[in-house]
C-alpha cells in the first residue's frame, strides 16, 4: 500500500508515518522543510502542492491523509485580534491545501481506487461552538464540509472520504495537558482509515471509533 501523509514531520503525522512504515507500507510524507526524507511542500503555496503532485505522477496512491494544519489564533481577542493575514494563512493551510492536495493526487487515487482521510477537529463541529479560536474553528468546519462534499463527488469513482477528529493530543498544538499521546491518536486513526469504505464514506469519526456530531 502507498500512503501519502501531509504534515508528517511531527505529532500525529509522524506517528502515522511510523505505523505504516513498520507495517511494510510505502509512505510519502510532506513537511514545510522537507527534513528526514520528507517532501518539502509549502501548504500556503498552490504551486508547491502542484509540483508535489507532479513528482508523484503515475504512482498510485492507496491512502491520502490530509493532516497538515496550524492553530495560530489560540489567544486572539474578538475586539482587537484575528488579523486578516492570520485568516488568510490559516484558511490556506487548513482548508485550501487539503482540497489542492486531493485535486493534485486525483489521478493517483483513481489509479488505486484509494481512500482520502481529512483530519478536521471537534472544534469544527457546529454543535460545539464555544466562541474561542474563531479562525481555527471556522477552518476545521470548512474542512469537515469539504470532506462531506468530496465524499459525494467521488462516490462514482469508488473513492471513500472520511473526516476525523484526532483527539486532544499532546503536541505543540494540543499542549502538554492534553488527554492522549500522538501514538494513541495515530493508532486509533489508522484503524479508522482501514475501516473506511464506500459504505462509510462521508463519516465524521473520533480517533477511537465513536461517531462525532457534525
Tab-separated table of C-alpha atoms in Angstrom:
chain	number	residue	atom	x	y	z
A	1	UNK	CA	0.000	0.000	0.000
A	2	UNK	CA	1.194	3.511	-0.825
A	3	UNK	CA	0.229	6.110	1.792
A	4	UNK	CA	0.647	9.871	1.389
A	5	UNK	CA	0.623	11.916	4.610
A	6	UNK	CA	0.814	15.701	4.749
A	7	UNK	CA	2.332	17.217	7.863
A	8	UNK	CA	4.379	14.103	8.603
A	9	UNK	CA	7.360	15.622	10.415
A	10	UNK	CA	5.958	15.604	13.951
A	11	UNK	CA	2.984	14.800	16.139
A	12	UNK	CA	0.225	12.572	14.828
A	13	UNK	CA	1.506	12.747	11.250
A	14	UNK	CA	4.941	11.449	12.251
A	15	UNK	CA	3.385	8.617	14.259
A	16	UNK	CA	1.155	7.638	11.340
A	17	UNK	CA	4.249	7.514	9.160
A	18	UNK	CA	5.994	5.217	11.650
A	19	UNK	CA	2.975	2.920	11.926
A	20	UNK	CA	2.613	2.462	8.179
A	21	UNK	CA	6.337	2.056	7.556
A	22	UNK	CA	6.580	-0.528	10.354
A	23	UNK	CA	3.771	-2.450	8.665
A	24	UNK	CA	5.783	-2.556	5.436
A	25	UNK	CA	3.855	0.083	3.522
A	26	UNK	CA	5.414	2.740	1.330
A	27	UNK	CA	4.927	6.198	2.828
A	28	UNK	CA	5.350	9.519	1.075
A	29	UNK	CA	5.263	12.333	3.605
A	30	UNK	CA	5.424	16.087	3.419
A	31	UNK	CA	6.633	18.856	5.678
A	32	UNK	CA	7.411	22.506	5.223
A	33	UNK	CA	11.196	21.981	5.407
A	34	UNK	CA	11.441	18.549	3.777
A	35	UNK	CA	13.597	17.028	6.516
A	36	UNK	CA	14.106	13.318	7.272
A	37	UNK	CA	13.284	12.073	3.790
A	38	UNK	CA	10.050	14.053	3.512
A	39	UNK	CA	8.997	16.118	0.513
A	40	UNK	CA	9.232	19.874	1.082
A	41	UNK	CA	5.752	21.232	0.397
A	42	UNK	CA	4.563	24.684	1.445
A	43	UNK	CA	0.858	24.312	2.149
A	44	UNK	CA	0.179	28.019	1.621
A	45	UNK	CA	1.627	27.835	-1.907
A	46	UNK	CA	-0.563	26.306	-4.610
A	47	UNK	CA	2.415	25.916	-6.943
A	48	UNK	CA	4.274	23.888	-4.309
A	49	UNK	CA	1.340	21.496	-3.949
A	50	UNK	CA	1.004	21.203	-7.729
A	51	UNK	CA	4.713	20.379	-8.007
A	52	UNK	CA	4.303	17.694	-5.346
A	53	UNK	CA	1.506	16.123	-7.358
A	54	UNK	CA	3.676	16.145	-10.478
A	55	UNK	CA	6.507	14.478	-8.545
A	56	UNK	CA	4.166	11.546	-7.867
A	57	UNK	CA	2.788	11.358	-11.413
A	58	UNK	CA	1.968	7.795	-12.450
A	59	UNK	CA	2.302	6.452	-8.903
A	60	UNK	CA	-0.960	5.045	-7.473
A	61	UNK	CA	-1.968	6.289	-4.015
A	62	UNK	CA	-3.971	3.938	-1.805
A	63	UNK	CA	-4.492	6.388	1.053
A	64	UNK	CA	-4.152	10.164	1.222
A	65	UNK	CA	-4.114	11.598	4.746
A	66	UNK	CA	-4.611	15.375	4.780
A	67	UNK	CA	-3.109	16.009	8.195
A	68	UNK	CA	-1.164	19.284	7.929
A	69	UNK	CA	-2.713	22.064	9.978
A	70	UNK	CA	-1.980	25.160	12.050
A	71	UNK	CA	-3.566	26.910	15.051
A	72	UNK	CA	-2.086	30.413	15.445
A	73	UNK	CA	-5.217	32.097	16.837
A	74	UNK	CA	-5.442	30.377	20.222
A	75	UNK	CA	-5.115	33.603	22.245
A	76	UNK	CA	-6.731	36.150	19.937
A	77	UNK	CA	-9.386	38.533	21.249
A	78	UNK	CA	-12.569	39.492	19.433
A	79	UNK	CA	-12.107	43.255	19.809
A	80	UNK	CA	-8.560	43.602	18.506
A	81	UNK	CA	-7.334	40.170	17.369
A	82	UNK	CA	-7.782	37.861	14.392
A	83	UNK	CA	-5.920	39.969	11.786
A	84	UNK	CA	-6.717	39.429	8.115
A	85	UNK	CA	-3.290	37.921	7.460
A	86	UNK	CA	-3.950	35.247	10.078
A	87	UNK	CA	-7.283	34.383	8.460
A	88	UNK	CA	-5.616	34.046	5.064
A	89	UNK	CA	-2.782	31.804	6.262
A	90	UNK	CA	-4.902	29.546	8.448
A	91	UNK	CA	-7.613	29.033	5.839
A	92	UNK	CA	-4.934	28.356	3.220
A	93	UNK	CA	-3.303	25.608	5.294
A	94	UNK	CA	-6.385	24.071	6.913
A	95	UNK	CA	-8.893	24.278	4.048
A	96	UNK	CA	-7.444	25.193	0.670
A	97	UNK	CA	-4.407	22.917	0.964
A	98	UNK	CA	-6.411	19.722	1.613
A	99	UNK	CA	-8.515	20.484	-1.460
A	100	UNK	CA	-5.457	21.197	-3.594
A	101	UNK	CA	-3.758	18.004	-2.381
A	102	UNK	CA	-6.812	15.952	-3.302
A	103	UNK	CA	-7.012	17.674	-6.671
A	104	UNK	CA	-3.301	17.190	-7.404
A	105	UNK	CA	-3.423	13.490	-6.493
A	106	UNK	CA	-6.786	12.565	-8.011
A	107	UNK	CA	-5.184	10.605	-10.887
A	108	UNK	CA	-3.093	8.675	-8.349
A	109	UNK	CA	-6.107	7.972	-6.141
A	110	UNK	CA	-8.204	6.875	-9.107
A	111	UNK	CA	-5.426	4.564	-10.270
A	112	UNK	CA	-5.553	2.711	-6.939
A	113	UNK	CA	-9.226	3.310	-6.114
A	114	UNK	CA	-7.748	4.812	-2.988
A	115	UNK	CA	-9.116	6.465	0.145
A	116	UNK	CA	-8.994	10.018	1.472
A	117	UNK	CA	-8.771	10.880	5.168
A	118	UNK	CA	-9.182	14.519	6.170
A	119	UNK	CA	-8.106	15.472	9.670
A	120	UNK	CA	-10.589	18.019	10.983
A	121	UNK	CA	-11.302	18.578	14.683
A	122	UNK	CA	-14.069	18.563	17.231
A	123	UNK	CA	-13.596	22.338	17.096
A	124	UNK	CA	-15.105	22.236	13.616
A	125	UNK	CA	-18.356	20.779	14.926
A	126	UNK	CA	-21.290	23.199	14.759
A	127	UNK	CA	-22.716	21.616	17.908
A	128	UNK	CA	-19.576	22.534	19.874
A	129	UNK	CA	-19.321	26.238	19.022
A	130	UNK	CA	-17.622	27.674	22.116
A	131	UNK	CA	-16.550	31.016	20.672
A	132	UNK	CA	-12.756	30.886	21.001
A	133	UNK	CA	-10.080	30.321	18.331
A	134	UNK	CA	-12.508	31.568	15.707
A	135	UNK	CA	-10.320	31.083	12.660
A	136	UNK	CA	-9.355	27.550	13.606
A	137	UNK	CA	-12.979	26.621	14.298
A	138	UNK	CA	-14.129	28.097	11.000
A	139	UNK	CA	-11.307	26.393	9.101
A	140	UNK	CA	-11.977	22.980	10.623
A	141	UNK	CA	-15.716	23.351	9.992
A	142	UNK	CA	-14.842	24.102	6.377
A	143	UNK	CA	-12.527	21.076	6.230
A	144	UNK	CA	-15.379	18.944	7.545
A	145	UNK	CA	-17.738	20.350	4.928
A	146	UNK	CA	-15.107	19.836	2.233
A	147	UNK	CA	-14.810	16.184	3.176
A	148	UNK	CA	-18.574	15.682	3.178
A	149	UNK	CA	-18.899	17.189	-0.289
A	150	UNK	CA	-15.904	15.287	-1.662
A	151	UNK	CA	-17.471	12.064	-0.406
A	152	UNK	CA	-20.451	12.803	-2.647
A	153	UNK	CA	-18.398	13.895	-5.649
A	154	UNK	CA	-16.079	10.875	-5.523
A	155	UNK	CA	-18.701	8.243	-4.823
A	156	UNK	CA	-18.904	7.338	-8.512
A	157	UNK	CA	-15.121	6.764	-8.520
A	158	UNK	CA	-15.373	4.367	-5.592
A	159	UNK	CA	-13.068	6.624	-3.546
A	160	UNK	CA	-14.333	6.902	0.045
A	161	UNK	CA	-13.682	10.044	2.066
A	162	UNK	CA	-13.605	10.112	5.862
A	163	UNK	CA	-13.274	13.079	8.192
A	164	UNK	CA	-11.682	12.600	11.608
A	165	UNK	CA	-11.168	14.260	14.982
A	166	UNK	CA	-7.719	13.108	16.171
A	167	UNK	CA	-8.499	13.674	19.835
A	168	UNK	CA	-6.966	16.159	22.236
A	169	UNK	CA	-3.351	15.218	21.628
A	170	UNK	CA	-0.144	16.101	23.472
A	171	UNK	CA	1.539	18.006	20.653
A	172	UNK	CA	2.755	21.562	20.119
A	173	UNK	CA	-0.815	22.366	19.108
A	174	UNK	CA	-2.635	20.415	21.819
A	175	UNK	CA	-0.302	21.244	24.701
A	176	UNK	CA	1.170	19.142	27.493
A	177	UNK	CA	-2.123	18.799	29.388
A	178	UNK	CA	-3.882	17.027	26.511
A	179	UNK	CA	-5.553	13.671	27.058
A	180	UNK	CA	-3.728	11.302	24.688
A	181	UNK	CA	-0.317	10.819	23.102
A	182	UNK	CA	0.349	11.215	19.379
A	183	UNK	CA	0.901	7.442	19.219
A	184	UNK	CA	-2.502	6.672	20.742
A	185	UNK	CA	-4.181	9.022	18.303
A	186	UNK	CA	-2.313	7.621	15.309
A	187	UNK	CA	-3.060	4.015	16.243
A	188	UNK	CA	-6.748	4.804	16.545
A	189	UNK	CA	-6.807	6.789	13.335
A	190	UNK	CA	-5.016	4.087	11.349
A	191	UNK	CA	-7.729	1.650	12.420
A	192	UNK	CA	-10.406	4.128	11.341
A	193	UNK	CA	-8.730	4.557	7.964
A	194	UNK	CA	-8.597	0.785	7.474
A	195	UNK	CA	-12.334	0.619	8.169
A	196	UNK	CA	-13.163	3.407	5.704
A	197	UNK	CA	-15.099	2.056	2.730
A	198	UNK	CA	-17.663	3.166	0.138
A	199	UNK	CA	-20.291	2.134	2.665
A	200	UNK	CA	-18.957	4.528	5.312
A	201	UNK	CA	-17.879	7.405	3.062
A	202	UNK	CA	-18.747	10.816	4.462
A	203	UNK	CA	-18.280	9.695	8.065
A	204	UNK	CA	-17.119	12.116	10.766
A	205	UNK	CA	-15.412	9.977	13.397
A	206	UNK	CA	-13.431	10.336	16.584
A	207	UNK	CA	-9.983	8.768	16.651
A	208	UNK	CA	-11.336	5.985	18.898
A	209	UNK	CA	-14.176	4.966	16.586
A	210	UNK	CA	-17.059	6.914	18.103
A	211	UNK	CA	-19.160	8.867	15.597
A	212	UNK	CA	-18.762	12.620	16.028
A	213	UNK	CA	-21.599	15.130	15.899
A	214	UNK	CA	-21.424	17.428	12.897
